[in-house]
């Protein structure tokens, strides 16, 4: 049975996409740490980033950098934090989070009920910054 990210990629579950290409997609987290919290996800379902082939891993980090620059332009954080945890969803994904302090990466501070309007606005800000 496909995992949640595979179902999102297949269009079975909704997401606010900010990037799509043949290798990966990126969409906003539905439980963001901060507005603009984005996940970069390979289309191929792989559990551990250490198991990615070299080409996919390289592509994911190239896309993560491109999106990180857009997030920096859109949200003006001190830094754009990057994290690969992989415990909550067993499909490789890179978290990109606009941060002003290391505490901004604390998953205990996730917004479990963000407003749809805020998510839409964050996605649009990233898309504009990519253009």
Backbone as numpy.savetxt, mean C-alpha at the origin, in Angstrom:
# Nx Ny Nz CAx CAy CAz Cx Cy Cz
-8.16 -21.71 -2.04 -9.01 -20.53 -2.04 -8.12 -19.28 -2.04
-8.40 -18.35 -2.94 -7.58 -17.13 -3.01 -7.70 -16.29 -1.74
-6.59 -15.63 -1.41 -6.58 -14.74 -0.26 -7.26 -13.41 -0.56
-7.37 -12.58 0.46 -8.09 -11.32 0.34 -7.47 -10.41 -0.72
-6.13 -10.35 -0.78 -5.51 -9.46 -1.77 -5.72 -9.99 -3.19
-5.68 -11.30 -3.37 -5.97 -11.86 -4.70 -7.40 -11.56 -5.11
-8.30 -11.58 -4.15 -9.69 -11.26 -4.45 -9.86 -9.78 -4.79
-9.10 -8.91 -4.12 -9.12 -7.48 -4.46 -8.58 -7.28 -5.87
-7.45 -7.91 -6.18 -6.84 -7.78 -7.50 -7.78 -8.27 -8.59
-8.53 -9.34 -8.30 -9.47 -9.90 -9.27 -10.75 -9.08 -9.39
-10.92 -8.06 -8.56 -12.12 -7.23 -8.61 -13.29 -7.79 -7.83
-13.06 -8.84 -7.05 -14.13 -9.44 -6.24 -14.42 -8.64 -4.98
-13.44 -7.89 -4.51 -13.60 -7.03 -3.33 -13.18 -5.62 -3.73
-13.80 -4.60 -3.14 -13.48 -3.22 -3.53 -12.14 -2.76 -2.96
-11.55 -1.83 -3.65 -10.32 -1.19 -3.18 -10.17 0.15 -3.89
-9.39 1.02 -3.27 -9.08 2.31 -3.87 -7.68 2.21 -4.46
-7.63 1.82 -5.73 -6.36 1.61 -6.42 -5.71 2.94 -6.78
-4.39 2.99 -6.60 -3.62 4.15 -7.04 -2.57 3.74 -8.06
-2.40 2.44 -8.29 -1.41 1.94 -9.25 -1.86 0.56 -9.72
-1.71 0.31 -11.02 -1.94 -1.02 -11.57 -1.02 -1.21 -12.76
-0.30 -2.32 -12.78 0.51 -2.69 -13.93 0.49 -4.22 -14.02
1.14 -4.82 -14.99 1.07 -6.27 -15.14 1.68 -7.07 -13.98
2.57 -6.47 -13.20 3.26 -7.18 -12.12 2.64 -6.93 -10.75
2.15 -5.72 -10.51 1.66 -5.39 -9.17 0.55 -4.36 -9.22
-0.05 -4.17 -8.07 -1.05 -3.13 -7.87 -0.71 -2.42 -6.56
-1.31 -1.26 -6.38 -1.21 -0.56 -5.11 -2.57 0.04 -4.81
-2.97 -0.09 -3.56 -4.25 0.44 -3.12 -4.14 0.89 -1.68
-5.09 1.73 -1.28 -5.06 2.25 0.09 -5.43 1.15 1.08
-4.80 1.22 2.23 -5.17 0.34 3.34 -6.57 0.71 3.81
-7.37 -0.31 4.12 -8.71 -0.04 4.66 -8.66 0.22 6.17
-7.49 0.02 6.78 -7.26 0.34 8.19 -5.97 1.15 8.28
-6.00 2.37 7.77 -4.75 3.12 7.64 -4.15 3.56 8.97
-2.83 3.59 8.98 -2.11 4.17 10.11 -2.19 5.69 10.05
-2.12 6.20 8.83 -2.24 7.64 8.57 -2.91 7.79 7.21
-3.54 8.93 6.92 -4.09 9.14 5.58 -2.99 8.97 4.53
-3.30 8.21 3.49 -2.32 7.94 2.44 -1.61 6.61 2.58
-1.87 5.88 3.66 -1.26 4.56 3.88 -1.63 3.64 2.71
-0.61 3.24 1.97 -0.78 2.50 0.72 -0.08 1.15 0.79
-0.68 0.15 0.14 -0.09 -1.19 0.07 0.31 -1.47 -1.37
1.54 -1.92 -1.57 2.03 -2.33 -2.88 2.06 -3.86 -2.86
1.33 -4.48 -3.80 1.07 -5.92 -3.74 1.35 -6.57 -5.10
2.15 -7.64 -5.12 2.32 -8.33 -6.40 1.03 -9.04 -6.80
0.79 -9.14 -8.09 -0.39 -9.87 -8.55 -0.28 -11.35 -8.21
0.92 -11.89 -8.28 1.15 -13.29 -7.95 1.11 -13.45 -6.43
0.34 -14.40 -5.95 0.20 -14.62 -4.51 1.42 -15.37 -3.98
2.27 -14.65 -3.26 3.47 -15.19 -2.63 3.39 -14.79 -1.16
3.64 -15.73 -0.26 3.48 -15.47 1.18 4.60 -14.60 1.75
5.84 -14.89 1.43 6.99 -14.26 2.08 7.81 -13.49 1.05
8.16 -12.27 1.36 8.92 -11.46 0.42 10.26 -12.10 0.07
10.80 -12.92 0.96 12.06 -13.60 0.68 11.92 -14.64 -0.43
10.69 -15.03 -0.73 10.42 -16.01 -1.78 10.09 -15.38 -3.14
10.09 -14.07 -3.22 9.83 -13.40 -4.50 11.01 -13.62 -5.45
10.71 -13.76 -6.72 11.80 -13.81 -7.70 12.42 -12.42 -7.79
13.66 -12.36 -8.26 14.40 -11.10 -8.28 13.70 -10.01 -9.07
13.14 -10.37 -10.23 12.50 -9.36 -11.08 11.27 -8.76 -10.39
10.45 -9.60 -9.75 9.25 -9.09 -9.07 9.63 -8.24 -7.88
10.60 -8.71 -7.09 11.04 -7.94 -5.92 11.56 -6.57 -6.35
12.38 -6.55 -7.39 12.93 -5.28 -7.88 11.80 -4.35 -8.35
10.87 -4.91 -9.08 9.75 -4.10 -9.59 8.92 -3.53 -8.44
8.63 -4.36 -7.44 7.83 -3.88 -6.30 8.50 -2.69 -5.62
9.81 -2.77 -5.43 10.49 -1.67 -4.75 10.63 -0.45 -5.64
10.71 -0.63 -6.95 10.70 0.52 -7.86 9.35 1.22 -7.79
8.27 0.46 -7.82 6.92 1.03 -7.70 6.76 1.68 -6.33
7.24 1.02 -5.28 7.14 1.58 -3.92 7.84 2.94 -3.85
8.99 3.07 -4.50 9.69 4.35 -4.50 8.90 5.41 -5.25
8.37 5.04 -6.41 7.56 5.98 -7.19 6.36 6.46 -6.37
5.68 5.52 -5.74 4.51 5.88 -4.91 4.94 6.64 -3.67
6.08 6.27 -3.09 6.58 7.00 -1.93 6.82 8.47 -2.24
7.39 8.74 -3.41 7.59 10.13 -3.83 6.26 10.86 -3.99
5.27 10.16 -4.55 3.94 10.77 -4.70 3.30 11.03 -3.35
3.42 10.08 -2.43 2.88 10.25 -1.08 3.56 11.43 -0.40
4.86 11.55 -0.57 5.58 12.68 0.02 5.06 14.00 -0.54
4.84 14.07 -1.87 4.30 15.31 -2.47 2.88 15.60 -1.99
2.08 14.54 -1.87 0.66 14.73 -1.54 0.43 15.07 -0.08
1.18 14.47 0.84 0.87 14.60 2.27 1.92 15.38 3.07
3.05 15.65 2.48 4.11 16.45 3.12 4.55 15.90 4.48
4.76 14.59 4.61 5.23 14.06 5.89 6.72 14.31 6.06
7.23 14.07 7.26 8.66 14.15 7.50 9.38 13.06 6.70
8.79 11.87 6.68 9.32 10.72 5.92 8.15 9.90 5.40
8.44 9.01 4.46 7.48 7.98 4.06 8.06 6.68 4.57
7.41 6.12 5.59 7.86 4.87 6.16 7.53 3.71 5.25
8.38 2.71 5.26 8.16 1.50 4.46 8.33 0.30 5.37
7.41 -0.65 5.24 7.44 -1.82 6.11 6.89 -3.03 5.37
7.52 -4.17 5.62 6.98 -5.45 5.18 6.81 -6.28 6.44
5.57 -6.53 6.81 5.32 -7.34 8.00 4.86 -8.74 7.58
3.74 -8.80 6.90 3.30 -10.05 6.32 2.64 -11.04 7.25
2.30 -10.63 8.44 1.66 -11.55 9.38 0.14 -11.54 9.27
-0.41 -10.39 8.96 -1.86 -10.24 8.98 -2.52 -10.76 7.71
-1.86 -10.65 6.57 -2.35 -11.18 5.29 -1.19 -11.95 4.68
-1.41 -13.20 4.33 -0.35 -14.08 3.82 -0.16 -13.90 2.31
0.11 -12.66 1.93 0.38 -12.29 0.54 1.31 -11.09 0.64
2.49 -11.19 0.08 3.48 -10.11 0.20 2.83 -8.76 -0.06
3.14 -7.80 0.79 2.71 -6.43 0.55 3.64 -5.47 1.28
3.91 -4.37 0.61 4.76 -3.33 1.17 3.87 -2.20 1.64
4.00 -1.86 2.93 3.26 -0.72 3.50 4.06 0.55 3.24
3.41 1.56 2.71 3.98 2.90 2.56 3.12 3.83 3.40
3.74 4.48 4.39 2.97 5.28 5.34 3.63 6.65 5.50
2.88 7.74 5.26 3.44 9.05 5.56 3.59 9.20 7.07
4.81 9.47 7.53 5.05 9.51 8.98 5.77 10.80 9.39
5.51 11.18 10.62 6.21 12.30 11.24 6.96 11.86 12.49
6.71 10.63 12.93 7.39 10.05 14.10 7.32 8.54 13.98
8.26 7.85 14.61 8.29 6.39 14.51 7.00 5.76 15.05
6.35 6.41 16.00 5.09 5.92 16.54 3.97 5.87 15.51
4.13 6.57 14.40 3.12 6.54 13.35 3.06 5.17 12.67
4.06 4.31 12.92 4.07 2.96 12.34 3.53 1.91 13.31
2.90 2.34 14.37 2.35 1.42 15.38 0.98 0.92 14.93
0.89 -0.37 14.62 -0.36 -0.92 14.11 -1.49 -0.90 15.14
-1.18 -0.66 16.39 -2.24 -0.49 17.39 -3.01 0.81 17.16
-2.44 1.69 16.35 -3.06 3.00 16.09 -3.81 3.04 14.76
-4.06 1.87 14.14 -4.80 1.85 12.88 -6.19 2.45 13.06
-6.64 3.15 12.03 -8.02 3.63 12.01 -8.87 2.50 11.43
-9.60 1.81 12.27 -10.38 0.65 11.83 -11.69 1.05 11.15
-12.02 2.33 11.18 -13.27 2.78 10.58 -13.09 4.13 9.88
-12.18 4.19 8.90 -11.97 5.47 8.23 -13.19 5.85 7.39
-13.41 7.13 7.22 -14.55 7.55 6.42 -14.26 7.29 4.94
-15.25 6.81 4.21 -15.06 6.61 2.77 -14.60 7.88 2.05
-15.11 9.02 2.48 -14.72 10.28 1.85 -13.24 10.56 2.08
-12.74 10.27 3.28 -11.32 10.50 3.57 -10.45 9.56 2.74
-10.86 8.30 2.59 -10.11 7.37 1.76 -10.11 7.80 0.30
-11.27 8.23 -0.19 -11.37 8.71 -1.57 -10.45 9.91 -1.79
-10.45 10.83 -0.84 -9.62 12.04 -0.95 -8.13 11.68 -0.94
-7.74 10.75 -0.08 -6.34 10.33 -0.01 -5.92 9.67 -1.32
-6.76 8.79 -1.85 -6.44 8.13 -3.11 -6.29 9.15 -4.23
-7.20 10.09 -4.28 -7.14 11.12 -5.33 -5.89 11.98 -5.18
-5.49 12.28 -3.95 -4.27 13.06 -3.73 -3.05 12.33 -4.27
-2.99 11.03 -4.05 -1.85 10.24 -4.54 -1.88 10.18 -6.07
-3.06 9.94 -6.64 -3.18 9.89 -8.10 -2.75 11.21 -8.74
-3.15 12.32 -8.14 -2.77 13.65 -8.67 -1.25 13.83 -8.58
-0.67 13.38 -7.46 0.78 13.54 -7.28 1.57 12.65 -8.24
0.95 11.56 -8.71 1.60 10.69 -9.69 1.55 11.29 -11.10
0.55 12.11 -11.34 0.33 12.63 -12.71 1.42 13.61 -13.13
